[in-house]
Amino acid sequence: GQVLVLNGDMPLARLNSVRKLIQMQQKKKTAVSLLTAEVEDSFGYGRILRNGKGALIGIVEHKDATAAQKNIHEINVGVYCFELAFLQKSIGKIKNQNKQKEYYLPDLVAFAEAHGLAMQASCLSDSKEALGVNTQIDLNCVADYLYERKRKEAMQNGAVLVGTQVFIDSDVKIASGVHLESPCYLKGETKLKSDVIIETGCVLKDSEVGEGSLIKSHSYLDQARVADNCQIGPFAHLRPKTELKSGVKIGNFVETKKSTVGEGSKINHLSYIGDAEVGKSVNIGAGTITCNYDGVNKYKTKLGDHVFIGSDTQLVAPVTLGKHVFVGAGSTVTRDAAAHSLVLSRVPQQEIKGWARRKRQKK
């Protein structure tokens, strides 16, 4: 059998590089195979020792290296593939006779050499895979490189990136035809289908966006599910468990939370929709609020298909409005309404003629 050993602080290591190492050990039947890298600055790393024919003969740690050995630029990456029987037989024989008084796993290379066992070292084509993280500065450098790798990967797959300030996490999936404008941040397990447009200033976290949808500038999506051909923003906030069906429009300064919005519905301006089920082709006017929290419990608002909500409306949950209900602007809705109803709750308008003139004269 085989034992694969990797350093825990190598976030840039590629699956293909590790797979090739395993295959190399299987093919050559080596006691130990390992990965190396050629770097400009080898300070602090173990140096690879080779004989005149280029064969691996050992590894020396930086603090134990001679002046000549410190000039070697091929370093030990810290990724090994051992033949199991060799590892079981030899690992207990490692000694700590070094300046650090530590037990070095690379000493197994010298042990294999001393016993005439086959071993091999393969140099990485991209030395940045070997970068380790020991400080916050290291972490920042690695993150920058990873973002650059993901940008190139996205463009190779047919995405268009405008500017360099596009930050894409490693698990994000981007389809062909996606258009990303700087700056924007795609985090977690976000998935963008073909022809999605993400404008400047947007942040998407663990969200899915369907084909042809447009996320306008400075919008924030967190665990949201957006279907095809939707428009969101600018300055929209889709909180967790928001689900938008196809063709939905969410406008500027609209916030949604734990709500489903049906096909073709519109929430265009300055509204909060939380804990709601919104049907198809619903129009929700500016300044509408679902009053879903009474200080103790959360309640649902349900709007049937083709409901029209006038501006500056408060929907006090729990409340259900049937299909084709019209709610007049400025209403506070506290009771269910049957389909095809008109709902109004306004203080009757009064007009006192001449009042303003008399007020000014008195002043």
PDB file of C-alpha atoms in Angstrom, residues 54-254:
ATOM      1  CA  GLY A  54      20.754  14.172 -10.672  1.00  0.00           C
ATOM      2  CA  ALA A  55      19.374  11.363  -8.518  1.00  0.00           C
ATOM      3  CA  LEU A  56      17.924  12.154  -5.091  1.00  0.00           C
ATOM      4  CA  ILE A  57      20.314  11.278  -2.258  1.00  0.00           C
ATOM      5  CA  GLY A  58      18.991  13.258   0.697  1.00  0.00           C
ATOM      6  CA  ILE A  59      17.446  16.334   2.265  1.00  0.00           C
ATOM      7  CA  VAL A  60      19.134  18.746   4.647  1.00  0.00           C
ATOM      8  CA  GLU A  61      17.225  21.208   6.818  1.00  0.00           C
ATOM      9  CA  HIS A  62      18.173  24.880   6.578  1.00  0.00           C
ATOM     10  CA  LYS A  63      19.666  25.123  10.073  1.00  0.00           C
ATOM     11  CA  ASP A  64      21.782  22.020   9.502  1.00  0.00           C
ATOM     12  CA  ALA A  65      22.934  22.980   5.997  1.00  0.00           C
ATOM     13  CA  THR A  66      26.467  24.031   5.064  1.00  0.00           C
ATOM     14  CA  ALA A  67      27.098  27.345   3.323  1.00  0.00           C
ATOM     15  CA  ALA A  68      27.289  25.540  -0.036  1.00  0.00           C
ATOM     16  CA  GLN A  69      24.051  23.632   0.617  1.00  0.00           C
ATOM     17  CA  LYS A  70      22.255  26.869   1.517  1.00  0.00           C
ATOM     18  CA  ASN A  71      22.902  28.058  -2.052  1.00  0.00           C
ATOM     19  CA  ILE A  72      20.730  25.222  -3.386  1.00  0.00           C
ATOM     20  CA  HIS A  73      17.400  26.541  -4.670  1.00  0.00           C
ATOM     21  CA  GLU A  74      15.548  23.230  -5.007  1.00  0.00           C
ATOM     22  CA  ILE A  75      13.551  22.784  -1.809  1.00  0.00           C
ATOM     23  CA  ASN A  76      11.551  20.064  -0.112  1.00  0.00           C
ATOM     24  CA  VAL A  77       7.846  20.847  -0.469  1.00  0.00           C
ATOM     25  CA  GLY A  78       6.682  18.532   2.317  1.00  0.00           C
ATOM     26  CA  VAL A  79       4.590  16.167   0.181  1.00  0.00           C
ATOM     27  CA  TYR A  80       5.628  12.523   0.269  1.00  0.00           C
ATOM     28  CA  CYS A  81       4.331   9.204  -0.968  1.00  0.00           C
ATOM     29  CA  PHE A  82       5.778   6.272   1.009  1.00  0.00           C
ATOM     30  CA  GLU A  83       5.639   2.561   0.413  1.00  0.00           C
ATOM     31  CA  LEU A  84       3.778   1.371   3.491  1.00  0.00           C
ATOM     32  CA  ALA A  85       6.099  -1.499   4.438  1.00  0.00           C
ATOM     33  CA  PHE A  86       9.142   0.787   4.229  1.00  0.00           C
ATOM     34  CA  LEU A  87       7.460   3.418   6.410  1.00  0.00           C
ATOM     35  CA  GLN A  88       6.457   0.880   9.056  1.00  0.00           C
ATOM     36  CA  LYS A  89       9.972  -0.538   9.185  1.00  0.00           C
ATOM     37  CA  SER A  90      11.944   2.708   9.212  1.00  0.00           C
ATOM     38  CA  ILE A  91       9.969   5.484  10.916  1.00  0.00           C
ATOM     39  CA  GLY A  92      10.869   4.278  14.404  1.00  0.00           C
ATOM     40  CA  LYS A  93      14.558   4.604  13.573  1.00  0.00           C
ATOM     41  CA  ILE A  94      14.471   8.383  13.056  1.00  0.00           C
ATOM     42  CA  LYS A  95      16.791  10.161  15.520  1.00  0.00           C
ATOM     43  CA  ASN A  96      16.801  13.766  16.724  1.00  0.00           C
ATOM     44  CA  GLN A  97      20.533  14.333  16.306  1.00  0.00           C
ATOM     45  CA  ASN A  98      20.271  17.827  14.817  1.00  0.00           C
ATOM     46  CA  LYS A  99      20.466  21.441  15.970  1.00  0.00           C
ATOM     47  CA  GLN A 100      16.729  21.616  16.495  1.00  0.00           C
ATOM     48  CA  LYS A 101      16.584  18.332  18.445  1.00  0.00           C
ATOM     49  CA  GLU A 102      13.579  17.433  16.301  1.00  0.00           C
ATOM     50  CA  TYR A 103      12.541  14.235  14.524  1.00  0.00           C
ATOM     51  CA  TYR A 104      12.697  14.980  10.798  1.00  0.00           C
ATOM     52  CA  LEU A 105      10.499  12.987   8.451  1.00  0.00           C
ATOM     53  CA  PRO A 106      12.896  13.843   5.565  1.00  0.00           C
ATOM     54  CA  ASP A 107      15.527  11.691   7.329  1.00  0.00           C
ATOM     55  CA  LEU A 108      13.688   8.739   5.792  1.00  0.00           C
ATOM     56  CA  VAL A 109      15.199   9.755   2.455  1.00  0.00           C
ATOM     57  CA  ALA A 110      18.687   9.305   3.874  1.00  0.00           C
ATOM     58  CA  PHE A 111      17.616   5.997   5.421  1.00  0.00           C
ATOM     59  CA  ALA A 112      16.361   4.750   2.039  1.00  0.00           C
ATOM     60  CA  GLU A 113      19.609   5.896   0.369  1.00  0.00           C
ATOM     61  CA  ALA A 114      21.736   4.116   2.961  1.00  0.00           C
ATOM     62  CA  HIS A 115      19.883   0.855   2.317  1.00  0.00           C
ATOM     63  CA  GLY A 116      19.988   1.179  -1.471  1.00  0.00           C
ATOM     64  CA  LEU A 117      16.212   1.549  -1.820  1.00  0.00           C
ATOM     65  CA  ALA A 118      14.609   3.244  -4.806  1.00  0.00           C
ATOM     66  CA  MET A 119      13.452   6.833  -4.347  1.00  0.00           C
ATOM     67  CA  GLN A 120      12.560   9.746  -6.569  1.00  0.00           C
ATOM     68  CA  ALA A 121      11.870  13.501  -6.431  1.00  0.00           C
ATOM     69  CA  SER A 122       9.664  15.368  -8.895  1.00  0.00           C
ATOM     70  CA  CYS A 123       9.917  19.150  -9.270  1.00  0.00           C
ATOM     71  CA  LEU A 124       6.679  21.132  -9.454  1.00  0.00           C
ATOM     72  CA  SER A 125       6.120  23.108 -12.657  1.00  0.00           C
ATOM     73  CA  ASP A 126       4.543  25.894 -10.576  1.00  0.00           C
ATOM     74  CA  SER A 127       6.649  26.621  -7.517  1.00  0.00           C
ATOM     75  CA  LYS A 128       3.860  28.667  -5.911  1.00  0.00           C
ATOM     76  CA  GLU A 129       2.107  25.403  -5.083  1.00  0.00           C
ATOM     77  CA  ALA A 130       4.781  24.975  -2.439  1.00  0.00           C
ATOM     78  CA  LEU A 131       4.015  28.223  -0.619  1.00  0.00           C
ATOM     79  CA  GLY A 132       3.376  27.646   3.067  1.00  0.00           C
ATOM     80  CA  VAL A 133       1.542  29.875   5.522  1.00  0.00           C
ATOM     81  CA  ASN A 134       3.300  30.863   8.737  1.00  0.00           C
ATOM     82  CA  THR A 135       2.250  34.515   9.101  1.00  0.00           C
ATOM     83  CA  GLN A 136      -0.641  36.777   8.191  1.00  0.00           C
ATOM     84  CA  ILE A 137       1.569  38.187   5.433  1.00  0.00           C
ATOM     85  CA  ASP A 138       2.058  34.673   4.021  1.00  0.00           C
ATOM     86  CA  LEU A 139      -1.674  34.106   4.152  1.00  0.00           C
ATOM     87  CA  ASN A 140      -2.325  37.329   2.253  1.00  0.00           C
ATOM     88  CA  CYS A 141       0.202  36.418  -0.452  1.00  0.00           C
ATOM     89  CA  VAL A 142      -1.311  32.967  -0.880  1.00  0.00           C
ATOM     90  CA  ALA A 143      -4.836  34.417  -1.028  1.00  0.00           C
ATOM     91  CA  ASP A 144      -3.798  36.914  -3.718  1.00  0.00           C
ATOM     92  CA  TYR A 145      -2.298  34.127  -5.802  1.00  0.00           C
ATOM     93  CA  LEU A 146      -5.370  31.940  -5.360  1.00  0.00           C
ATOM     94  CA  TYR A 147      -7.659  34.787  -6.451  1.00  0.00           C
ATOM     95  CA  GLU A 148      -5.488  35.333  -9.521  1.00  0.00           C
ATOM     96  CA  ARG A 149      -5.644  31.618 -10.322  1.00  0.00           C
ATOM     97  CA  LYS A 150      -9.450  31.652 -10.078  1.00  0.00           C
ATOM     98  CA  ARG A 151      -9.659  34.763 -12.288  1.00  0.00           C
ATOM     99  CA  LYS A 152      -7.626  33.051 -15.003  1.00  0.00           C
ATOM    100  CA  GLU A 153      -9.686  29.878 -14.662  1.00  0.00           C
ATOM    101  CA  ALA A 154     -12.928  31.856 -15.049  1.00  0.00           C
ATOM    102  CA  MET A 155     -11.669  33.658 -18.159  1.00  0.00           C
ATOM    103  CA  GLN A 156     -10.388  30.420 -19.688  1.00  0.00           C
ATOM    104  CA  ASN A 157     -13.923  29.042 -19.253  1.00  0.00           C
ATOM    105  CA  GLY A 158     -15.463  31.970 -21.126  1.00  0.00           C
ATOM    106  CA  ALA A 159     -16.201  34.549 -18.417  1.00  0.00           C
ATOM    107  CA  VAL A 160     -15.508  38.259 -18.914  1.00  0.00           C
ATOM    108  CA  LEU A 161     -13.759  40.093 -16.060  1.00  0.00           C
ATOM    109  CA  VAL A 162     -13.548  43.874 -16.089  1.00  0.00           C
ATOM    110  CA  GLY A 163     -10.633  45.005 -13.901  1.00  0.00           C
ATOM    111  CA  THR A 164      -8.483  43.026 -11.485  1.00  0.00           C
ATOM    112  CA  GLN A 165     -10.458  43.532  -8.266  1.00  0.00           C
ATOM    113  CA  VAL A 166     -12.634  40.460  -8.798  1.00  0.00           C
ATOM    114  CA  PHE A 167     -12.230  38.098  -5.848  1.00  0.00           C
ATOM    115  CA  ILE A 168     -13.409  34.519  -6.379  1.00  0.00           C
ATOM    116  CA  ASP A 169     -13.235  31.868  -3.654  1.00  0.00           C
ATOM    117  CA  SER A 170     -11.923  28.417  -4.562  1.00  0.00           C
ATOM    118  CA  ASP A 171     -15.313  26.639  -4.462  1.00  0.00           C
ATOM    119  CA  VAL A 172     -17.168  29.206  -6.601  1.00  0.00           C
ATOM    120  CA  LYS A 173     -18.459  27.886  -9.944  1.00  0.00           C
ATOM    121  CA  ILE A 174     -18.741  30.275 -12.899  1.00  0.00           C
ATOM    122  CA  ALA A 175     -20.290  29.346 -16.257  1.00  0.00           C
ATOM    123  CA  SER A 176     -19.361  30.646 -19.688  1.00  0.00           C
ATOM    124  CA  GLY A 177     -20.621  34.100 -20.617  1.00  0.00           C
ATOM    125  CA  VAL A 178     -20.657  35.469 -17.061  1.00  0.00           C
ATOM    126  CA  HIS A 179     -19.695  39.155 -16.846  1.00  0.00           C
ATOM    127  CA  LEU A 180     -17.996  40.380 -13.656  1.00  0.00           C
ATOM    128  CA  GLU A 181     -17.134  44.000 -12.903  1.00  0.00           C
ATOM    129  CA  SER A 182     -14.553  45.198 -10.370  1.00  0.00           C
ATOM    130  CA  PRO A 183     -14.718  45.304  -7.475  1.00  0.00           C
ATOM    131  CA  CYS A 184     -16.881  42.317  -6.594  1.00  0.00           C
ATOM    132  CA  TYR A 185     -16.580  39.386  -4.208  1.00  0.00           C
ATOM    133  CA  LEU A 186     -17.838  35.847  -4.841  1.00  0.00           C
ATOM    134  CA  LYS A 187     -17.625  33.817  -1.646  1.00  0.00           C
ATOM    135  CA  GLY A 188     -18.246  30.279  -0.388  1.00  0.00           C
ATOM    136  CA  GLU A 189     -20.116  27.964  -2.747  1.00  0.00           C
ATOM    137  CA  THR A 190     -21.625  30.610  -4.999  1.00  0.00           C
ATOM    138  CA  LYS A 191     -22.735  29.380  -8.448  1.00  0.00           C
ATOM    139  CA  LEU A 192     -23.288  31.615 -11.477  1.00  0.00           C
ATOM    140  CA  LYS A 193     -24.951  30.191 -14.578  1.00  0.00           C
ATOM    141  CA  SER A 194     -24.339  31.416 -18.114  1.00  0.00           C
ATOM    142  CA  ASP A 195     -24.727  35.069 -19.106  1.00  0.00           C
ATOM    143  CA  VAL A 196     -25.088  36.370 -15.547  1.00  0.00           C
ATOM    144  CA  ILE A 197     -23.953  39.979 -15.090  1.00  0.00           C
ATOM    145  CA  ILE A 198     -22.525  41.099 -11.749  1.00  0.00           C
ATOM    146  CA  GLU A 199     -21.980  44.856 -11.616  1.00  0.00           C
ATOM    147  CA  THR A 200     -19.462  46.739  -9.513  1.00  0.00           C
ATOM    148  CA  GLY A 201     -19.552  46.652  -5.728  1.00  0.00           C
ATOM    149  CA  CYS A 202     -21.542  43.411  -5.344  1.00  0.00           C
ATOM    150  CA  VAL A 203     -20.940  40.669  -2.778  1.00  0.00           C
ATOM    151  CA  LEU A 204     -22.375  37.164  -3.248  1.00  0.00           C
ATOM    152  CA  LYS A 205     -22.010  34.544  -0.526  1.00  0.00           C
ATOM    153  CA  ASP A 206     -23.163  30.908  -0.908  1.00  0.00           C
ATOM    154  CA  SER A 207     -25.748  32.023  -3.474  1.00  0.00           C
ATOM    155  CA  GLU A 208     -26.975  30.723  -6.835  1.00  0.00           C
ATOM    156  CA  VAL A 209     -27.850  32.955  -9.786  1.00  0.00           C
ATOM    157  CA  GLY A 210     -29.674  31.634 -12.862  1.00  0.00           C
ATOM    158  CA  GLU A 211     -29.049  32.232 -16.549  1.00  0.00           C
ATOM    159  CA  GLY A 212     -29.307  35.765 -17.858  1.00  0.00           C
ATOM    160  CA  SER A 213     -29.866  37.385 -14.471  1.00  0.00           C
ATOM    161  CA  LEU A 214     -28.523  40.852 -13.719  1.00  0.00           C
ATOM    162  CA  ILE A 215     -27.195  41.836 -10.294  1.00  0.00           C
ATOM    163  CA  LYS A 216     -26.890  45.610 -10.340  1.00  0.00           C
ATOM    164  CA  SER A 217     -24.267  47.540  -8.449  1.00  0.00           C
ATOM    165  CA  HIS A 218     -23.689  47.361  -4.683  1.00  0.00           C
ATOM    166  CA  SER A 219     -26.071  44.498  -4.003  1.00  0.00           C
ATOM    167  CA  TYR A 220     -25.471  41.853  -1.317  1.00  0.00           C
ATOM    168  CA  LEU A 221     -26.707  38.261  -1.663  1.00  0.00           C
ATOM    169  CA  ASP A 222     -26.316  35.827   1.235  1.00  0.00           C
ATOM    170  CA  GLN A 223     -27.536  32.229   0.791  1.00  0.00           C
ATOM    171  CA  ALA A 224     -30.033  33.378  -1.841  1.00  0.00           C
ATOM    172  CA  ARG A 225     -31.432  31.402  -4.774  1.00  0.00           C
ATOM    173  CA  VAL A 226     -32.095  33.464  -7.895  1.00  0.00           C
ATOM    174  CA  ALA A 227     -33.701  31.876 -10.966  1.00  0.00           C
ATOM    175  CA  ASP A 228     -33.236  32.803 -14.624  1.00  0.00           C
ATOM    176  CA  ASN A 229     -33.701  36.314 -16.048  1.00  0.00           C
ATOM    177  CA  CYS A 230     -34.064  38.154 -12.746  1.00  0.00           C
ATOM    178  CA  GLN A 231     -32.965  41.729 -12.042  1.00  0.00           C
ATOM    179  CA  ILE A 232     -31.681  42.729  -8.628  1.00  0.00           C
ATOM    180  CA  GLY A 233     -30.603  46.118  -7.313  1.00  0.00           C
ATOM    181  CA  PRO A 234     -28.889  48.466  -7.258  1.00  0.00           C
ATOM    182  CA  PHE A 235     -28.333  48.462  -3.473  1.00  0.00           C
ATOM    183  CA  ALA A 236     -30.493  45.404  -2.807  1.00  0.00           C
ATOM    184  CA  HIS A 237     -30.002  42.993   0.103  1.00  0.00           C
ATOM    185  CA  LEU A 238     -31.105  39.376  -0.280  1.00  0.00           C
ATOM    186  CA  ARG A 239     -30.712  37.664   3.066  1.00  0.00           C
ATOM    187  CA  PRO A 240     -30.647  33.900   3.780  1.00  0.00           C
ATOM    188  CA  LYS A 241     -33.442  31.697   2.420  1.00  0.00           C
ATOM    189  CA  THR A 242     -34.546  34.203  -0.187  1.00  0.00           C
ATOM    190  CA  GLU A 243     -35.753  32.416  -3.319  1.00  0.00           C
ATOM    191  CA  LEU A 244     -36.634  34.320  -6.476  1.00  0.00           C
ATOM    192  CA  LYS A 245     -38.428  32.564  -9.311  1.00  0.00           C
ATOM    193  CA  SER A 246     -37.752  33.452 -12.954  1.00  0.00           C
ATOM    194  CA  GLY A 247     -38.261  37.001 -14.151  1.00  0.00           C
ATOM    195  CA  VAL A 248     -38.452  38.612 -10.694  1.00  0.00           C
ATOM    196  CA  LYS A 249     -37.349  42.224 -10.266  1.00  0.00           C
ATOM    197  CA  ILE A 250     -35.926  43.422  -6.955  1.00  0.00           C
ATOM    198  CA  GLY A 251     -35.167  47.144  -7.008  1.00  0.00           C
ATOM    199  CA  ASN A 252     -33.059  49.654  -5.145  1.00  0.00           C
ATOM    200  CA  PHE A 253     -32.913  49.520  -1.343  1.00  0.00           C
ATOM    201  CA  VAL A 254     -35.112  46.428  -1.147  1.00  0.00           C
TER     202      VAL A 254
END
